[in-house]
Short mmCIF file of C-alpha atoms and ligand atoms in Angstrom, two decimals:
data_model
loop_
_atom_site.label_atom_id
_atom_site.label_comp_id
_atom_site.label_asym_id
_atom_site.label_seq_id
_atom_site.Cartn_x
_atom_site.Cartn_y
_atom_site.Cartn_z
CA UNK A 123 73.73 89.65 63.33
CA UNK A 124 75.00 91.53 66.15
CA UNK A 125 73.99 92.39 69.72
CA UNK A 126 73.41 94.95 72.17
CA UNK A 127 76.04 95.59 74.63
CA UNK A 128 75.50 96.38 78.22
CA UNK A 129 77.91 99.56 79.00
CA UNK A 130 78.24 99.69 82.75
CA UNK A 131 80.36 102.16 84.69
CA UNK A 132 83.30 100.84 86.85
CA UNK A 133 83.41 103.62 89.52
CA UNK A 134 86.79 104.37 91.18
CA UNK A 135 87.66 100.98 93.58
CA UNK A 136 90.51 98.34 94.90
CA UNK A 137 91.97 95.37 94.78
CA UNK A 138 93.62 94.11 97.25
CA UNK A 139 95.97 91.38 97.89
CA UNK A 140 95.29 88.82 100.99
CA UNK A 141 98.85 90.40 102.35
CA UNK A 142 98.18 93.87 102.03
CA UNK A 143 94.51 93.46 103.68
CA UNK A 144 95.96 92.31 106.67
CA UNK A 145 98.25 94.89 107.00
CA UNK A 146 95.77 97.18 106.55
CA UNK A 147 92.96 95.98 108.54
CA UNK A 148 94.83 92.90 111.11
CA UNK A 149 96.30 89.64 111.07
CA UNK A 150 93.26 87.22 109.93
CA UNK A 151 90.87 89.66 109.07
CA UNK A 152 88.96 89.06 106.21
CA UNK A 153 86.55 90.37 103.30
CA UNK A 154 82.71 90.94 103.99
CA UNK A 155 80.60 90.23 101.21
CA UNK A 156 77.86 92.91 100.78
CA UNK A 157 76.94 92.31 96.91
CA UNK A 158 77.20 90.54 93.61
CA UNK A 159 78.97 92.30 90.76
CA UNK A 160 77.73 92.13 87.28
CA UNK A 161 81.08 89.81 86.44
CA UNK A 162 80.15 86.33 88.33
CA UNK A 163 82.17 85.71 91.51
CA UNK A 164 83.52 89.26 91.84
CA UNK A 165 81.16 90.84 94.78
CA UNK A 166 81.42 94.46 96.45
CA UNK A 167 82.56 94.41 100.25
CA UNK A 168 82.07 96.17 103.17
CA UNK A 169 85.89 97.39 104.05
CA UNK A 170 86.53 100.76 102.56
CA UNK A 171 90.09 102.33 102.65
CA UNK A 172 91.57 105.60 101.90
CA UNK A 173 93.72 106.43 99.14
CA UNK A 174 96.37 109.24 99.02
CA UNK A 175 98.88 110.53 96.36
CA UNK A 176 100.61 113.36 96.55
CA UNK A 177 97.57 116.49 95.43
CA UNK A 178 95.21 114.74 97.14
CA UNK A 179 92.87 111.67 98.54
CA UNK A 180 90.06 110.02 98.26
CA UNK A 181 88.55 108.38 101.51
CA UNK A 182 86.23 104.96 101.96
CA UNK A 183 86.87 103.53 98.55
CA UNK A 184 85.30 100.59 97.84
CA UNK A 185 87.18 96.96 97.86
CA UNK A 186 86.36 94.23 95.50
CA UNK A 187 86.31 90.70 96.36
CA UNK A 188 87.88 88.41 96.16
CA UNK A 189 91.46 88.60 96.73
CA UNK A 190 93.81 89.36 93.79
CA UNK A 191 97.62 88.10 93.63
CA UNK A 192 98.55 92.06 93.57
CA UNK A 193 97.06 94.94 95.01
CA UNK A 194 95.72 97.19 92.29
CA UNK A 195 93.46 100.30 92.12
CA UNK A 196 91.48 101.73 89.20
CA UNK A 197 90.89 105.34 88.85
CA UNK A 198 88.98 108.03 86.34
CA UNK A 199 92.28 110.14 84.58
CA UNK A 200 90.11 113.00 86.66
CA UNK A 201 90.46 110.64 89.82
CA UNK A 202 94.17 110.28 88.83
CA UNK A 203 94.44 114.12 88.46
CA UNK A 204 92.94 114.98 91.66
CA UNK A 205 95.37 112.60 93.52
CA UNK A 206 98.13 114.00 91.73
CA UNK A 207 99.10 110.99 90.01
CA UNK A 208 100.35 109.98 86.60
CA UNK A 209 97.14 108.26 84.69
CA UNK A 210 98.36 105.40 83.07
CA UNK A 211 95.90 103.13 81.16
CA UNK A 212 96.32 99.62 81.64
CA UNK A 213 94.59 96.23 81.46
CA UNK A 214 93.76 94.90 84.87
CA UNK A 215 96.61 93.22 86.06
CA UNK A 216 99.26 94.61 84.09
CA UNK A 217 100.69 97.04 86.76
CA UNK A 218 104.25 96.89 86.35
CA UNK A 219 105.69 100.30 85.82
CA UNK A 220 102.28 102.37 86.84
CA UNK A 221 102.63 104.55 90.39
CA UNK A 222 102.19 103.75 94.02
CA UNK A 223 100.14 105.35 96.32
CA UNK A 224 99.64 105.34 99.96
CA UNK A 225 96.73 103.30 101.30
CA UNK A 226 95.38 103.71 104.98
CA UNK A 227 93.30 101.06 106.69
CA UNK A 228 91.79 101.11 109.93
CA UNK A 229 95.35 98.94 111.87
CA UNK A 230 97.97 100.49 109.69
CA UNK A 231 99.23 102.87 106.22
CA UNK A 232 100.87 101.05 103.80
CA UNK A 233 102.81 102.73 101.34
CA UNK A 234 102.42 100.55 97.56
CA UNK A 235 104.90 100.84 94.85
CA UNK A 236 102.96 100.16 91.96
CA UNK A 237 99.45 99.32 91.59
CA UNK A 238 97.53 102.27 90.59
CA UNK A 239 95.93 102.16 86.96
CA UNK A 240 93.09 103.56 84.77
CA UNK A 241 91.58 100.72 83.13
CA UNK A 242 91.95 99.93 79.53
CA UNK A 243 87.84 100.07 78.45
CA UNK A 244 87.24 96.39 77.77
CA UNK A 245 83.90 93.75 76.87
CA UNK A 246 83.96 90.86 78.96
CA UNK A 247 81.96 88.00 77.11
CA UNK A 248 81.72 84.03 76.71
CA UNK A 249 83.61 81.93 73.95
CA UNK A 250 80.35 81.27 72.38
CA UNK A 251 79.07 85.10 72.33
CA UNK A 252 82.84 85.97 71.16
CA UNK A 253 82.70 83.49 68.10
CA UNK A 254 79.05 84.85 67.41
CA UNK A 255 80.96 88.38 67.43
CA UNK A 256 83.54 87.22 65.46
CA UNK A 257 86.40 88.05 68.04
CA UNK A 258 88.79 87.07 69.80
CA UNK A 259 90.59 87.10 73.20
CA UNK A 260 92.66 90.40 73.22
CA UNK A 261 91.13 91.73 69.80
CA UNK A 262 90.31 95.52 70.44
CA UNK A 263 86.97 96.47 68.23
CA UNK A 264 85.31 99.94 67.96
CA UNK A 265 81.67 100.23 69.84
CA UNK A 266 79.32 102.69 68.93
CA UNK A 267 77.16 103.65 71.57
CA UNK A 268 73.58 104.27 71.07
CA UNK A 269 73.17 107.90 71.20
CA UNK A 270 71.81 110.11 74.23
CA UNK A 271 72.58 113.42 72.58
CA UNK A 272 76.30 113.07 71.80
CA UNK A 273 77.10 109.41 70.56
CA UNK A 274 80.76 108.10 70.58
CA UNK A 275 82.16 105.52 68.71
CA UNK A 276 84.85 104.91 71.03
CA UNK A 277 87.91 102.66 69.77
CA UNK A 278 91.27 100.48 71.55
CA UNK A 279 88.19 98.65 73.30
CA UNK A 280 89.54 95.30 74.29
CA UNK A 281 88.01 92.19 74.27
CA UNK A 282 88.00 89.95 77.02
CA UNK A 283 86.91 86.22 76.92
CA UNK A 284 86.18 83.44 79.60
CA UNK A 285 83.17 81.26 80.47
CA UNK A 286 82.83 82.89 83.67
CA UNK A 287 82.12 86.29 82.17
CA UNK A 288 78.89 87.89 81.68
CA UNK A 289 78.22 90.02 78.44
CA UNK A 290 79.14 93.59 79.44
CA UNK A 291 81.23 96.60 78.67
CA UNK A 292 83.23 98.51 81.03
CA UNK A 293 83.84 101.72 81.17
CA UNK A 294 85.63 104.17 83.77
CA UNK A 295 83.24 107.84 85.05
CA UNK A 296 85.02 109.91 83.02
CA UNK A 297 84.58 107.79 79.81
CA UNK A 298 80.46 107.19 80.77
CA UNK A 299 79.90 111.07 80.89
CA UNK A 300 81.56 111.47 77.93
CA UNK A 301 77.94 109.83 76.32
CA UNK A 302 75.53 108.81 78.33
CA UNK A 303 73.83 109.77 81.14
CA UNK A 304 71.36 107.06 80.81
CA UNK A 305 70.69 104.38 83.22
CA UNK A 306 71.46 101.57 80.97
CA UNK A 307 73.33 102.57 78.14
CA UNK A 308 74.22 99.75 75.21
CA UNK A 309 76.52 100.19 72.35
CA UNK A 310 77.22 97.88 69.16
CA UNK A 311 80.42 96.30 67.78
CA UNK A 312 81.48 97.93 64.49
CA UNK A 313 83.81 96.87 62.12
CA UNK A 314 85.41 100.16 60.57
CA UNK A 315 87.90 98.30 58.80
CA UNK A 316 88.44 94.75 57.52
CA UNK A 317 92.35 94.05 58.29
CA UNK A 318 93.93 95.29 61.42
CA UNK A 319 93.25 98.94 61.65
CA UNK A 320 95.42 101.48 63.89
CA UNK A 321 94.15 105.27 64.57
CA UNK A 322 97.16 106.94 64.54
CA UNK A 323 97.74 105.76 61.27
CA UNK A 324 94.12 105.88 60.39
CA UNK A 325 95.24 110.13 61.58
CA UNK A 326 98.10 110.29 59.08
CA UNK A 327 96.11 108.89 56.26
CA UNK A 328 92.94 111.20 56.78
CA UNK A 329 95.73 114.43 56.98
CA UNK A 330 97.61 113.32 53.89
CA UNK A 331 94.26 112.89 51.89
CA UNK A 332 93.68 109.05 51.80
CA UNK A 333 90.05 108.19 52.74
CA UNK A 334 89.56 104.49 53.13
ZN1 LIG B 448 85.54 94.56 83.63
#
């Protein structure tokens, strides 16, 4: 038995770190909490900032709360483009080595090193849904979406597991045009293969004639 999987669309946003906010908006200001997230605890605030890179910039770009150790933001590879950035796909958190960008706040512009990512597609779910799914923490599965037209089975989707977490796909703008433009769009887990599969060698085998 399997289950349907919420996809929901993670539109372009930030991160920020306690440090960086009140650089950018004042010493002790803080978050306002305007809603709930689908991911418990993690809520949508009122404080927008600008981003700029080098092309281009986007302007009042939603923060999400709460406070992260590192200031991080997630962009489309077409948000990335139009910034003039390099898109580099990354898990949250793993930032090391991605580019900076310039962020301005309403008290000051603060120039950031590091920080800006496009997020590796991901399913956050519970221990008990991820043994029901027979997966693991960090597994990456193939989900086939149901199909609005032009179904995708799209692959390197990793797996994410806590109790906190809610049952729910992410995906960036870019990757929930590419199927769907349906308001609540569900794929399925599929195994393709039954020991650890790669597509670039899945690639090579197809062009030199081995079908598995
Ligand atoms: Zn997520």
């Amino acid at each position: 038995m399997s289950v349907k999987i919420p996809i929901e669309t993670s539109a372009r946003h930030i991160h920020v770190s306690k440090e960086d906010f009140e650089l950018l908006f004042g010493p002790g200001a803080e978050l306002h909490y305007i809603k709930e997230l689908s991911q418990p605890g993690q809520y949508l605030c009122q404080e927008r900032l600008t981003v700029k890179g080098p092309k281009g910039e986007f302007e009042n770009m939603a923060i999400l709360g709460p406070f992260r150790k590192e200031t991080q933001v997630e962009l489309s590879l077409t948000d990335t483009r139009k910034l003039g950035l390099p898109g580099i796909i990354r898990q949250s958190g793993d930032i090391e080595g991605t580019p900076g960008c310039v962020l301005c706040g309403p008290n000051s512009e603060l120039s950031i090193e590091k920080g800006v990512i496009v997020a590796k597609r991901h399913i956050h779910m519970t221990p008990d849904e991820a043994i029901s799914l027979r997966v693991r923490d960090n597994d990456e599965v193939f989900v086939l979406t149901k199909s609005y037209g032009r179904a995708l089975i799209y692959a390197d989707v990793v797996v994410r597991v806590h109790r906190s977490f809610r049952l729910a796909m992410h995906v960036d703008t870019d990757e929930a045009n590419a199927f769907s433009s349906d308001a609540e769009p569900y794929g399925v887990i599929v195994r393709l293969f039954d020991d650890n599969y790669n597509t670039d060698k899945w690639i090579e085998e197809v062009l030199s004639g081995i079908h598995r």
